[in-house]
mmCIF file with all atom_site columns, C-alpha atoms in Angstrom:
data_model
loop_
_atom_site.group_PDB
_atom_site.id
_atom_site.type_symbol
_atom_site.label_atom_id
_atom_site.label_alt_id
_atom_site.label_comp_id
_atom_site.label_asym_id
_atom_site.label_entity_id
_atom_site.label_seq_id
_atom_site.pdbx_PDB_ins_code
_atom_site.Cartn_x
_atom_site.Cartn_y
_atom_site.Cartn_z
_atom_site.occupancy
_atom_site.B_iso_or_equiv
_atom_site.pdbx_formal_charge
_atom_site.auth_seq_id
_atom_site.auth_comp_id
_atom_site.auth_asym_id
_atom_site.auth_atom_id
_atom_site.pdbx_PDB_model_num
ATOM 1   C CA . MET A 1 1   ? 8.766  5.779   11.362  1.00 26.00 ? 1   MET A CA 1
ATOM 2   C CA . THR A 1 2   ? 8.620  2.868   9.122   1.00 30.00 ? 2   THR A CA 1
ATOM 3   C CA . LEU A 1 3   ? 7.550  2.272   5.661   1.00 31.00 ? 3   LEU A CA 1
ATOM 4   C CA . ASP A 1 4   ? 5.234  -0.732  4.459   1.00 31.00 ? 4   ASP A CA 1
ATOM 5   C CA . ALA A 1 5   ? 6.248  -3.182  1.515   1.00 31.00 ? 5   ALA A CA 1
ATOM 6   C CA . ASP A 1 6   ? 4.331  -1.018  -0.707  1.00 31.00 ? 6   ASP A CA 1
ATOM 7   C CA . GLN A 1 7   ? 5.990  1.806   0.293   1.00 32.00 ? 7   GLN A CA 1
ATOM 8   C CA . GLY A 1 8   ? 9.610  0.657   0.308   1.00 36.00 ? 8   GLY A CA 1
ATOM 9   C CA . SER A 1 9   ? 9.389  -0.775  -3.269  1.00 33.00 ? 9   SER A CA 1
ATOM 10  C CA . THR A 1 10  ? 8.029  2.368   -4.732  1.00 34.00 ? 10  THR A CA 1
ATOM 11  C CA . ALA A 1 11  ? 11.178 4.421   -2.818  1.00 40.00 ? 11  ALA A CA 1
ATOM 12  C CA . TYR A 1 12  ? 13.745 2.381   -4.223  1.00 39.00 ? 12  TYR A CA 1
ATOM 13  C CA . ASN A 1 13  ? 14.177 1.049   -7.634  1.00 43.00 ? 13  ASN A CA 1
ATOM 14  C CA . PRO A 1 14  ? 17.429 -1.013  -7.602  1.00 45.00 ? 14  PRO A CA 1
ATOM 15  C CA . ARG A 1 15  ? 17.594 -0.859  -11.761 1.00 42.00 ? 15  ARG A CA 1
ATOM 16  C CA . MET A 1 16  ? 17.750 2.995   -11.608 1.00 40.00 ? 16  MET A CA 1
ATOM 17  C CA . HIS A 1 17  ? 20.547 3.804   -8.930  1.00 58.00 ? 17  HIS A CA 1
ATOM 18  C CA . SER A 1 18  ? 22.407 2.733   -5.980  1.00 84.00 ? 18  SER A CA 1
ATOM 19  C CA . ARG A 1 19  ? 21.017 4.007   -2.518  1.00 89.00 ? 19  ARG A CA 1
ATOM 20  C CA . TYR A 1 20  ? 24.437 4.682   -1.525  1.00 93.00 ? 20  TYR A CA 1
ATOM 21  C CA . ASP A 1 21  ? 25.388 7.201   -3.871  1.00 93.00 ? 21  ASP A CA 1
ATOM 22  C CA . ALA A 1 22  ? 23.473 10.112  -2.376  1.00 91.00 ? 22  ALA A CA 1
ATOM 23  C CA . VAL A 1 23  ? 24.999 9.166   1.167   1.00 93.00 ? 23  VAL A CA 1
ATOM 24  C CA . ALA A 1 24  ? 28.579 8.106   0.412   1.00 94.00 ? 24  ALA A CA 1
ATOM 25  C CA . GLN A 1 25  ? 30.008 11.214  2.604   1.00 94.00 ? 25  GLN A CA 1
ATOM 26  C CA . TRP A 1 26  ? 27.838 10.467  5.339   1.00 94.00 ? 26  TRP A CA 1
ATOM 27  C CA . TYR A 1 27  ? 28.353 6.820   5.359   1.00 93.00 ? 27  TYR A CA 1
ATOM 28  C CA . ALA A 1 28  ? 32.315 7.475   5.325   1.00 93.00 ? 28  ALA A CA 1
ATOM 29  C CA . ARG A 1 29  ? 32.130 9.664   8.650   1.00 95.00 ? 29  ARG A CA 1
ATOM 30  C CA . PHE A 1 30  ? 29.374 7.529   9.915   1.00 94.00 ? 30  PHE A CA 1
ATOM 31  C CA . THR A 1 31  ? 31.501 4.450   9.732   1.00 94.00 ? 31  THR A CA 1
ATOM 32  C CA . ALA A 1 32  ? 34.706 5.935   10.203  1.00 93.00 ? 32  ALA A CA 1
ATOM 33  C CA . ASP A 1 33  ? 35.476 3.988   13.386  1.00 94.00 ? 33  ASP A CA 1
ATOM 34  C CA . TRP A 1 34  ? 33.792 0.644   12.457  1.00 94.00 ? 34  TRP A CA 1
ATOM 35  C CA . LEU A 1 35  ? 35.840 -2.502  12.187  1.00 95.00 ? 35  LEU A CA 1
ATOM 36  C CA . PRO A 1 36  ? 34.259 -4.699  9.562   1.00 96.00 ? 36  PRO A CA 1
ATOM 37  C CA . VAL A 1 37  ? 32.199 -7.642  10.989  1.00 97.00 ? 37  VAL A CA 1
ATOM 38  C CA . CYS A 1 38  ? 33.926 -10.233 9.136   1.00 96.00 ? 38  CYS A CA 1
ATOM 39  C CA . VAL A 1 39  ? 37.805 -9.143  10.190  1.00 97.00 ? 39  VAL A CA 1
ATOM 40  C CA . PRO A 1 40  ? 37.980 -11.649 13.271  1.00 97.00 ? 40  PRO A CA 1
ATOM 41  C CA . TYR A 1 41  ? 37.008 -14.672 10.830  1.00 97.00 ? 41  TYR A CA 1
ATOM 42  C CA . LEU A 1 42  ? 39.307 -13.839 8.102   1.00 97.00 ? 42  LEU A CA 1
ATOM 43  C CA . PRO A 1 43  ? 42.041 -16.384 7.387   1.00 94.00 ? 43  PRO A CA 1
ATOM 44  C CA . GLU A 1 44  ? 45.382 -14.989 8.827   1.00 93.00 ? 44  GLU A CA 1
ATOM 45  C CA . ASP A 1 45  ? 47.626 -15.663 6.038   1.00 95.00 ? 45  ASP A CA 1
ATOM 46  C CA . LEU A 1 46  ? 46.061 -14.686 2.291   1.00 97.00 ? 46  LEU A CA 1
ATOM 47  C CA . ARG A 1 47  ? 49.807 -14.563 0.651   1.00 97.00 ? 47  ARG A CA 1
ATOM 48  C CA . ASP A 1 48  ? 49.387 -15.427 -2.993  1.00 96.00 ? 48  ASP A CA 1
ATOM 49  C CA . GLN A 1 49  ? 45.317 -15.495 -2.882  1.00 98.00 ? 49  GLN A CA 1
ATOM 50  C CA . ARG A 1 50  ? 43.108 -13.492 -5.303  1.00 98.00 ? 50  ARG A CA 1
ATOM 51  C CA . VAL A 1 51  ? 40.142 -12.522 -3.104  1.00 98.00 ? 51  VAL A CA 1
ATOM 52  C CA . LEU A 1 52  ? 36.840 -10.754 -4.113  1.00 98.00 ? 52  LEU A CA 1
ATOM 53  C CA . ASP A 1 53  ? 35.141 -8.042  -1.457  1.00 98.00 ? 53  ASP A CA 1
ATOM 54  C CA . LEU A 1 54  ? 31.748 -7.964  -3.029  1.00 98.00 ? 54  LEU A CA 1
ATOM 55  C CA . ALA A 1 55  ? 29.768 -5.076  -2.196  1.00 97.00 ? 55  ALA A CA 1
ATOM 56  C CA . CYS A 1 56  ? 32.904 -3.526  -1.085  1.00 97.00 ? 56  CYS A CA 1
ATOM 57  C CA . GLY A 1 57  ? 31.720 -0.038  -0.177  1.00 96.00 ? 57  GLY A CA 1
ATOM 58  C CA . ASN A 1 58  ? 34.555 2.402   0.559   1.00 95.00 ? 58  ASN A CA 1
ATOM 59  C CA . GLY A 1 59  ? 36.701 -0.395  0.603   1.00 97.00 ? 59  GLY A CA 1
ATOM 60  C CA . VAL A 1 60  ? 38.053 -0.317  4.158   1.00 97.00 ? 60  VAL A CA 1
ATOM 61  C CA . LEU A 1 61  ? 37.682 -4.254  4.250   1.00 98.00 ? 61  LEU A CA 1
ATOM 62  C CA . SER A 1 62  ? 39.500 -4.632  0.997   1.00 98.00 ? 62  SER A CA 1
ATOM 63  C CA . ARG A 1 63  ? 42.679 -3.079  2.350   1.00 98.00 ? 63  ARG A CA 1
ATOM 64  C CA . LEU A 1 64  ? 42.856 -4.946  5.380   1.00 97.00 ? 64  LEU A CA 1
ATOM 65  C CA . ILE A 1 65  ? 42.556 -7.782  3.398   1.00 98.00 ? 65  ILE A CA 1
ATOM 66  C CA . ALA A 1 66  ? 45.486 -6.542  0.995   1.00 98.00 ? 66  ALA A CA 1
ATOM 67  C CA . ASP A 1 67  ? 47.264 -6.337  4.239   1.00 97.00 ? 67  ASP A CA 1
ATOM 68  C CA . ARG A 1 68  ? 47.427 -9.957  4.412   1.00 97.00 ? 68  ARG A CA 1
ATOM 69  C CA . GLY A 1 69  ? 48.893 -10.524 1.501   1.00 97.00 ? 69  GLY A CA 1
ATOM 70  C CA . ALA A 1 70  ? 46.093 -11.135 -1.103  1.00 98.00 ? 70  ALA A CA 1
ATOM 71  C CA . ALA A 1 71  ? 45.167 -9.171  -4.355  1.00 98.00 ? 71  ALA A CA 1
ATOM 72  C CA . VAL A 1 72  ? 41.935 -7.898  -3.795  1.00 98.00 ? 72  VAL A CA 1
ATOM 73  C CA . THR A 1 73  ? 39.235 -7.018  -6.643  1.00 98.00 ? 73  THR A CA 1
ATOM 74  C CA . ALA A 1 74  ? 36.724 -4.972  -4.833  1.00 98.00 ? 74  ALA A CA 1
ATOM 75  C CA . VAL A 1 75  ? 33.607 -4.513  -6.443  1.00 98.00 ? 75  VAL A CA 1
ATOM 76  C CA . ASP A 1 76  ? 30.574 -2.083  -5.621  1.00 97.00 ? 76  ASP A CA 1
ATOM 77  C CA . SER A 1 77  ? 27.408 -0.905  -7.645  1.00 95.00 ? 77  SER A CA 1
ATOM 78  C CA . SER A 1 78  ? 27.838 2.987   -6.152  1.00 96.00 ? 78  SER A CA 1
ATOM 79  C CA . ALA A 1 79  ? 30.243 5.224   -7.791  1.00 95.00 ? 79  ALA A CA 1
ATOM 80  C CA . GLY A 1 80  ? 29.739 7.313   -4.677  1.00 95.00 ? 80  GLY A CA 1
ATOM 81  C CA . MET A 1 81  ? 31.248 4.805   -2.327  1.00 96.00 ? 81  MET A CA 1
ATOM 82  C CA . LEU A 1 82  ? 34.302 4.070   -4.592  1.00 96.00 ? 82  LEU A CA 1
ATOM 83  C CA . ARG A 1 83  ? 35.113 7.546   -4.875  1.00 95.00 ? 83  ARG A CA 1
ATOM 84  C CA . ASN A 1 84  ? 35.727 7.535   -0.973  1.00 94.00 ? 84  ASN A CA 1
ATOM 85  C CA . ALA A 1 85  ? 38.018 4.392   -1.304  1.00 95.00 ? 85  ALA A CA 1
ATOM 86  C CA . THR A 1 86  ? 41.635 4.957   -0.526  1.00 94.00 ? 86  THR A CA 1
ATOM 87  C CA . PRO A 1 87  ? 43.872 3.576   -3.217  1.00 96.00 ? 87  PRO A CA 1
ATOM 88  C CA . ALA A 1 88  ? 45.982 0.963   -1.577  1.00 96.00 ? 88  ALA A CA 1
ATOM 89  C CA . ASP A 1 89  ? 48.488 -1.418  -3.301  1.00 97.00 ? 89  ASP A CA 1
ATOM 90  C CA . HIS A 1 90  ? 47.243 -4.563  -4.393  1.00 98.00 ? 90  HIS A CA 1
ATOM 91  C CA . VAL A 1 91  ? 43.389 -3.610  -4.147  1.00 98.00 ? 91  VAL A CA 1
ATOM 92  C CA . GLU A 1 92  ? 41.523 -2.940  -7.640  1.00 98.00 ? 92  GLU A CA 1
ATOM 93  C CA . TYR A 1 93  ? 38.270 -1.222  -7.249  1.00 98.00 ? 93  TYR A CA 1
ATOM 94  C CA . ARG A 1 94  ? 35.630 -2.071  -9.902  1.00 97.00 ? 94  ARG A CA 1
ATOM 95  C CA . GLU A 1 95  ? 32.172 -0.518  -10.397 1.00 96.00 ? 95  GLU A CA 1
ATOM 96  C CA . GLY A 1 96  ? 29.863 -3.371  -10.756 1.00 96.00 ? 96  GLY A CA 1
ATOM 97  C CA . ASP A 1 97  ? 26.834 -5.125  -9.968  1.00 95.00 ? 97  ASP A CA 1
ATOM 98  C CA . ALA A 1 98  ? 26.540 -7.802  -7.290  1.00 96.00 ? 98  ALA A CA 1
ATOM 99  C CA . THR A 1 99  ? 24.040 -9.708  -9.073  1.00 96.00 ? 99  THR A CA 1
ATOM 100 C CA . ASN A 1 100 ? 25.892 -10.447 -12.649 1.00 95.00 ? 100 ASN A CA 1
ATOM 101 C CA . THR A 1 101 ? 29.422 -10.783 -13.654 1.00 96.00 ? 101 THR A CA 1
ATOM 102 C CA . GLY A 1 102 ? 29.868 -8.025  -15.959 1.00 95.00 ? 102 GLY A CA 1
ATOM 103 C CA . TRP A 1 103 ? 32.780 -6.897  -14.243 1.00 96.00 ? 103 TRP A CA 1
ATOM 104 C CA . TRP A 1 104 ? 34.369 -10.075 -13.893 1.00 97.00 ? 104 TRP A CA 1
ATOM 105 C CA . ASP A 1 105 ? 37.616 -11.201 -16.380 1.00 95.00 ? 105 ASP A CA 1
ATOM 106 C CA . GLY A 1 106 ? 36.626 -14.990 -15.786 1.00 96.00 ? 106 GLY A CA 1
ATOM 107 C CA . GLU A 1 107 ? 39.562 -15.956 -13.760 1.00 97.00 ? 107 GLU A CA 1
ATOM 108 C CA . GLN A 1 108 ? 38.089 -17.523 -10.563 1.00 98.00 ? 108 GLN A CA 1
ATOM 109 C CA . PHE A 1 109 ? 39.152 -16.455 -6.986  1.00 98.00 ? 109 PHE A CA 1
ATOM 110 C CA . ASP A 1 110 ? 40.515 -18.187 -4.018  1.00 98.00 ? 110 ASP A CA 1
ATOM 111 C CA . GLY A 1 111 ? 38.195 -16.868 -1.677  1.00 98.00 ? 111 GLY A CA 1
ATOM 112 C CA . VAL A 1 112 ? 35.172 -13.939 -1.682  1.00 98.00 ? 112 VAL A CA 1
ATOM 113 C CA . VAL A 1 113 ? 34.011 -11.941 1.198   1.00 98.00 ? 113 VAL A CA 1
ATOM 114 C CA . SER A 1 114 ? 30.673 -9.766  1.429   1.00 98.00 ? 114 SER A CA 1
ATOM 115 C CA . ASN A 1 115 ? 30.501 -8.173  4.328   1.00 98.00 ? 115 ASN A CA 1
ATOM 116 C CA . MET A 1 116 ? 27.394 -6.569  5.641   1.00 97.00 ? 116 MET A CA 1
ATOM 117 C CA . ALA A 1 117 ? 25.778 -6.476  2.436   1.00 97.00 ? 117 ALA A CA 1
ATOM 118 C CA . LEU A 1 118 ? 23.365 -9.237  1.524   1.00 97.00 ? 118 LEU A CA 1
ATOM 119 C CA . MET A 1 119 ? 20.876 -7.073  3.426   1.00 96.00 ? 119 MET A CA 1
ATOM 120 C CA . ASP A 1 120 ? 21.213 -4.413  0.843   1.00 95.00 ? 120 ASP A CA 1
ATOM 121 C CA . ILE A 1 121 ? 20.771 -6.253  -2.115  1.00 95.00 ? 121 ILE A CA 1
ATOM 122 C CA . GLU A 1 122 ? 17.389 -6.838  -4.206  1.00 94.00 ? 122 GLU A CA 1
ATOM 123 C CA . ASP A 1 123 ? 18.521 -10.168 -5.753  1.00 96.00 ? 123 ASP A CA 1
ATOM 124 C CA . LEU A 1 124 ? 19.852 -12.542 -2.778  1.00 97.00 ? 124 LEU A CA 1
ATOM 125 C CA . ASP A 1 125 ? 19.585 -15.511 -5.083  1.00 97.00 ? 125 ASP A CA 1
ATOM 126 C CA . GLY A 1 126 ? 21.422 -13.565 -7.839  1.00 97.00 ? 126 GLY A CA 1
ATOM 127 C CA . ALA A 1 127 ? 24.175 -12.622 -5.814  1.00 97.00 ? 127 ALA A CA 1
ATOM 128 C CA . LEU A 1 128 ? 24.946 -15.902 -3.974  1.00 98.00 ? 128 LEU A CA 1
ATOM 129 C CA . ALA A 1 129 ? 24.887 -17.413 -7.634  1.00 98.00 ? 129 ALA A CA 1
ATOM 130 C CA . VAL A 1 130 ? 27.865 -15.051 -8.680  1.00 98.00 ? 130 VAL A CA 1
ATOM 131 C CA . ILE A 1 131 ? 29.512 -15.754 -5.614  1.00 98.00 ? 131 ILE A CA 1
ATOM 132 C CA . ALA A 1 132 ? 29.581 -19.603 -6.493  1.00 98.00 ? 132 ALA A CA 1
ATOM 133 C CA . SER A 1 133 ? 30.160 -18.677 -9.894  1.00 97.00 ? 133 SER A CA 1
ATOM 134 C CA . VAL A 1 134 ? 33.394 -16.868 -9.376  1.00 98.00 ? 134 VAL A CA 1
ATOM 135 C CA . THR A 1 135 ? 34.930 -18.984 -6.264  1.00 98.00 ? 135 THR A CA 1
ATOM 136 C CA . MET A 1 136 ? 37.266 -21.667 -7.311  1.00 97.00 ? 136 MET A CA 1
ATOM 137 C CA . PRO A 1 137 ? 36.131 -25.468 -6.606  1.00 97.00 ? 137 PRO A CA 1
ATOM 138 C CA . ALA A 1 138 ? 36.763 -25.649 -2.508  1.00 96.00 ? 138 ALA A CA 1
ATOM 139 C CA . GLY A 1 139 ? 37.610 -22.216 -2.387  1.00 98.00 ? 139 GLY A CA 1
ATOM 140 C CA . TRP A 1 140 ? 36.196 -20.079 0.733   1.00 98.00 ? 140 TRP A CA 1
ATOM 141 C CA . VAL A 1 141 ? 33.523 -17.806 1.346   1.00 98.00 ? 141 VAL A CA 1
ATOM 142 C CA . LEU A 1 142 ? 32.522 -15.501 4.284   1.00 98.00 ? 142 LEU A CA 1
ATOM 143 C CA . LEU A 1 143 ? 29.608 -13.484 4.478   1.00 98.00 ? 143 LEU A CA 1
ATOM 144 C CA . SER A 1 144 ? 28.295 -11.321 7.153   1.00 98.00 ? 144 SER A CA 1
ATOM 145 C CA . LEU A 1 145 ? 25.084 -9.508  7.776   1.00 98.00 ? 145 LEU A CA 1
ATOM 146 C CA . LEU A 1 146 ? 22.721 -7.840  10.187  1.00 97.00 ? 146 LEU A CA 1
ATOM 147 C CA . HIS A 1 147 ? 21.067 -10.817 12.345  1.00 98.00 ? 147 HIS A CA 1
ATOM 148 C CA . PRO A 1 148 ? 17.697 -11.568 10.973  1.00 98.00 ? 148 PRO A CA 1
ATOM 149 C CA . CYS A 1 149 ? 16.316 -12.607 14.128  1.00 98.00 ? 149 CYS A CA 1
ATOM 150 C CA . PHE A 1 150 ? 18.016 -8.907  15.814  1.00 97.00 ? 150 PHE A CA 1
ATOM 151 C CA . PRO A 1 151 ? 15.172 -8.241  18.167  1.00 97.00 ? 151 PRO A CA 1
ATOM 152 C CA . GLY A 1 152 ? 16.302 -4.153  18.399  1.00 95.00 ? 152 GLY A CA 1
ATOM 153 C CA . ARG A 1 153 ? 17.346 -2.578  21.907  1.00 91.00 ? 153 ARG A CA 1
ATOM 154 C CA . GLU A 1 154 ? 15.031 -0.584  23.755  1.00 87.00 ? 154 GLU A CA 1
ATOM 155 C CA . ASP A 1 155 ? 17.876 0.893   25.653  1.00 86.00 ? 155 ASP A CA 1
ATOM 156 C CA . THR A 1 156 ? 19.166 2.635   22.715  1.00 85.00 ? 156 THR A CA 1
ATOM 157 C CA . GLY A 1 157 ? 15.695 3.123   20.740  1.00 85.00 ? 157 GLY A CA 1
ATOM 158 C CA . THR A 1 158 ? 17.388 0.457   17.723  1.00 92.00 ? 158 THR A CA 1
ATOM 159 C CA . LEU A 1 159 ? 14.745 -0.956  15.956  1.00 95.00 ? 159 LEU A CA 1
ATOM 160 C CA . SER A 1 160 ? 14.630 -4.862  15.063  1.00 97.00 ? 160 SER A CA 1
ATOM 161 C CA . SER A 1 161 ? 15.653 -6.355  11.655  1.00 97.00 ? 161 SER A CA 1
ATOM 162 C CA . TRP A 1 162 ? 11.922 -6.614  10.693  1.00 97.00 ? 162 TRP A CA 1
ATOM 163 C CA . PRO A 1 163 ? 9.204  -3.723  10.790  1.00 96.00 ? 163 PRO A CA 1
ATOM 164 C CA . PRO A 1 164 ? 7.884  -3.930  14.266  1.00 94.00 ? 164 PRO A CA 1
ATOM 165 C CA . SER A 1 165 ? 4.243  -3.385  12.664  1.00 95.00 ? 165 SER A CA 1
ATOM 166 C CA . ASP A 1 166 ? 4.882  -6.421  10.498  1.00 96.00 ? 166 ASP A CA 1
ATOM 167 C CA . GLY A 1 167 ? 6.760  -8.999  12.375  1.00 96.00 ? 167 GLY A CA 1
ATOM 168 C CA . TYR A 1 168 ? 9.976  -11.553 12.008  1.00 98.00 ? 168 TYR A CA 1
ATOM 169 C CA . SER A 1 169 ? 8.017  -13.775 9.137   1.00 98.00 ? 169 SER A CA 1
ATOM 170 C CA . TRP A 1 170 ? 7.264  -10.599 6.747   1.00 98.00 ? 170 TRP A CA 1
ATOM 171 C CA . GLU A 1 171 ? 10.219 -10.343 4.177   1.00 98.00 ? 171 GLU A CA 1
ATOM 172 C CA . GLY A 1 172 ? 10.803 -6.961  2.111   1.00 97.00 ? 172 GLY A CA 1
ATOM 173 C CA . TRP A 1 173 ? 12.786 -3.775  1.874   1.00 96.00 ? 173 TRP A CA 1
ATOM 174 C CA . TRP A 1 174 ? 12.319 -0.989  4.570   1.00 96.00 ? 174 TRP A CA 1
ATOM 175 C CA . THR A 1 175 ? 13.442 1.635   6.264   1.00 95.00 ? 175 THR A CA 1
ATOM 176 C CA . THR A 1 176 ? 13.586 2.588   9.858   1.00 95.00 ? 176 THR A CA 1
ATOM 177 C CA . GLY A 1 177 ? 13.737 6.615   9.296   1.00 91.00 ? 177 GLY A CA 1
ATOM 178 C CA . SER A 1 178 ? 16.273 6.892   12.041  1.00 89.00 ? 178 SER A CA 1
ATOM 179 C CA . ASP A 1 179 ? 19.765 8.492   11.608  1.00 87.00 ? 179 ASP A CA 1
ATOM 180 C CA . GLY A 1 180 ? 21.542 5.386   11.365  1.00 92.00 ? 180 GLY A CA 1
ATOM 181 C CA . VAL A 1 181 ? 22.294 3.410   7.934   1.00 93.00 ? 181 VAL A CA 1
ATOM 182 C CA . ARG A 1 182 ? 19.210 1.554   7.910   1.00 94.00 ? 182 ARG A CA 1
ATOM 183 C CA . GLY A 1 183 ? 17.485 5.109   8.007   1.00 93.00 ? 183 GLY A CA 1
ATOM 184 C CA . HIS A 1 184 ? 19.487 6.472   5.386   1.00 93.00 ? 184 HIS A CA 1
ATOM 185 C CA . VAL A 1 185 ? 19.352 3.503   2.946   1.00 93.00 ? 185 VAL A CA 1
ATOM 186 C CA . GLY A 1 186 ? 16.947 1.032   4.190   1.00 95.00 ? 186 GLY A CA 1
ATOM 187 C CA . ALA A 1 187 ? 17.392 -2.890  4.238   1.00 95.00 ? 187 ALA A CA 1
ATOM 188 C CA . HIS A 1 188 ? 16.052 -5.879  2.966   1.00 97.00 ? 188 HIS A CA 1
ATOM 189 C CA . HIS A 1 189 ? 14.620 -8.226  5.722   1.00 98.00 ? 189 HIS A CA 1
ATOM 190 C CA . ARG A 1 190 ? 14.314 -11.818 5.378   1.00 98.00 ? 190 ARG A CA 1
ATOM 191 C CA . THR A 1 191 ? 14.382 -14.751 7.870   1.00 98.00 ? 191 THR A CA 1
ATOM 192 C CA . LEU A 1 192 ? 16.997 -16.987 8.792   1.00 98.00 ? 192 LEU A CA 1
ATOM 193 C CA . SER A 1 193 ? 15.957 -19.929 6.719   1.00 98.00 ? 193 SER A CA 1
ATOM 194 C CA . THR A 1 194 ? 15.512 -17.613 3.789   1.00 98.00 ? 194 THR A CA 1
ATOM 195 C CA . TYR A 1 195 ? 19.399 -16.883 3.938   1.00 98.00 ? 195 TYR A CA 1
ATOM 196 C CA . LEU A 1 196 ? 20.502 -19.981 4.804   1.00 98.00 ? 196 LEU A CA 1
ATOM 197 C CA . ASN A 1 197 ? 18.045 -22.194 2.030   1.00 98.00 ? 197 ASN A CA 1
ATOM 198 C CA . ALA A 1 198 ? 19.659 -19.331 -0.227  1.00 98.00 ? 198 ALA A CA 1
ATOM 199 C CA . VAL A 1 199 ? 23.178 -20.295 0.389   1.00 98.00 ? 199 VAL A CA 1
ATOM 200 C CA . LEU A 1 200 ? 22.512 -23.944 -0.243  1.00 98.00 ? 200 LEU A CA 1
ATOM 201 C CA . HIS A 1 201 ? 20.626 -23.312 -3.121  1.00 98.00 ? 201 HIS A CA 1
ATOM 202 C CA . ALA A 1 202 ? 23.342 -21.334 -4.666  1.00 98.00 ? 202 ALA A CA 1
ATOM 203 C CA . GLY A 1 203 ? 25.519 -24.569 -4.504  1.00 96.00 ? 203 GLY A CA 1
ATOM 204 C CA . LEU A 1 204 ? 27.848 -23.421 -1.641  1.00 98.00 ? 204 LEU A CA 1
ATOM 205 C CA . GLU A 1 205 ? 28.615 -25.580 1.521   1.00 97.00 ? 205 GLU A CA 1
ATOM 206 C CA . PHE A 1 206 ? 28.379 -24.119 5.026   1.00 98.00 ? 206 PHE A CA 1
ATOM 207 C CA . VAL A 1 207 ? 31.865 -24.702 7.007   1.00 98.00 ? 207 VAL A CA 1
ATOM 208 C CA . GLU A 1 208 ? 30.265 -22.803 10.153  1.00 98.00 ? 208 GLU A CA 1
ATOM 209 C CA . VAL A 1 209 ? 27.480 -20.560 11.213  1.00 98.00 ? 209 VAL A CA 1
ATOM 210 C CA . ILE A 1 210 ? 28.839 -17.968 13.793  1.00 98.00 ? 210 ILE A CA 1
ATOM 211 C CA . GLU A 1 211 ? 26.676 -15.449 15.813  1.00 98.00 ? 211 GLU A CA 1
ATOM 212 C CA . PRO A 1 212 ? 29.268 -13.105 17.402  1.00 97.00 ? 212 PRO A CA 1
ATOM 213 C CA . PRO A 1 213 ? 28.937 -13.174 21.206  1.00 95.00 ? 213 PRO A CA 1
ATOM 214 C CA . ALA A 1 214 ? 26.175 -10.291 22.321  1.00 94.00 ? 214 ALA A CA 1
ATOM 215 C CA . ASP A 1 215 ? 23.225 -10.045 24.567  1.00 93.00 ? 215 ASP A CA 1
ATOM 216 C CA . VAL A 1 216 ? 21.047 -10.113 21.631  1.00 95.00 ? 216 VAL A CA 1
ATOM 217 C CA . PRO A 1 217 ? 21.466 -11.649 18.186  1.00 96.00 ? 217 PRO A CA 1
ATOM 218 C CA . ARG A 1 218 ? 23.077 -8.782  16.398  1.00 96.00 ? 218 ARG A CA 1
ATOM 219 C CA . TYR A 1 219 ? 25.333 -10.202 13.413  1.00 98.00 ? 219 TYR A CA 1
ATOM 220 C CA . LEU A 1 220 ? 25.253 -13.598 11.555  1.00 98.00 ? 220 LEU A CA 1
ATOM 221 C CA . VAL A 1 221 ? 28.558 -14.451 10.164  1.00 98.00 ? 221 VAL A CA 1
ATOM 222 C CA . LEU A 1 222 ? 28.596 -17.635 7.592   1.00 98.00 ? 222 LEU A CA 1
ATOM 223 C CA . ARG A 1 223 ? 31.677 -19.561 6.759   1.00 98.00 ? 223 ARG A CA 1
ATOM 224 C CA . CYS A 1 224 ? 31.330 -21.383 3.595   1.00 98.00 ? 224 CYS A CA 1
ATOM 225 C CA . ARG A 1 225 ? 33.040 -22.982 0.529   1.00 97.00 ? 225 ARG A CA 1
ATOM 226 C CA . SER A 1 226 ? 32.394 -23.599 -3.027  1.00 96.00 ? 226 SER A CA 1
ATOM 227 C CA . ARG A 1 227 ? 31.821 -27.098 -4.164  1.00 90.00 ? 227 ARG A CA 1
ATOM 228 C CA . SER A 1 228 ? 34.399 -29.323 -5.234  1.00 80.00 ? 228 SER A CA 1
ATOM 229 C CA . ASN A 1 229 ? 32.665 -30.452 -8.474  1.00 67.00 ? 229 ASN A CA 1
#
């Protein structure tokens, strides 16, 4: 089952609630064995760095970053997800909107990571503008997301990044209506060019565009840096 653009926008009002609040317990169980997509691409040594985990969910990646020596600020809009986050040394959880800096103390970060979250965020430009604002000049940024060109998997019945009835060029929020994350909370489909251009327009520079090996494009990882001036 899929929803068209009108149904999707009616079903979810981002100004009213986080979609993840209602499914926080289910999400913790469903993803218990998942390794965050960003992990293989993180700097190995993060000692003495201040790192932001934006849209941190239940904080799994935040704690792994802290294990590498960083002081982590972990921000998410879902109080339910944050309640499931395990307290850890050098991780400070904050409830906040990824598209504004109301949660920020004004001290810039050495690095920012956002793992599998940009598809969940209504205001892509706003989130990337926040990332550019809070990252120190020449600081590192690591982003991962479901590949916009993911065609689905017939052998597992997994649907594509976009509603099959609408095609790749359609953009908007939709839900697969299935048992997975996109069935429970939906996702925003955007074309690859929309994501890449939005990163550039936010004032970030690409260091590397990574497509982790797979039989079909599954994930997209973007290594970026904040401009030095």
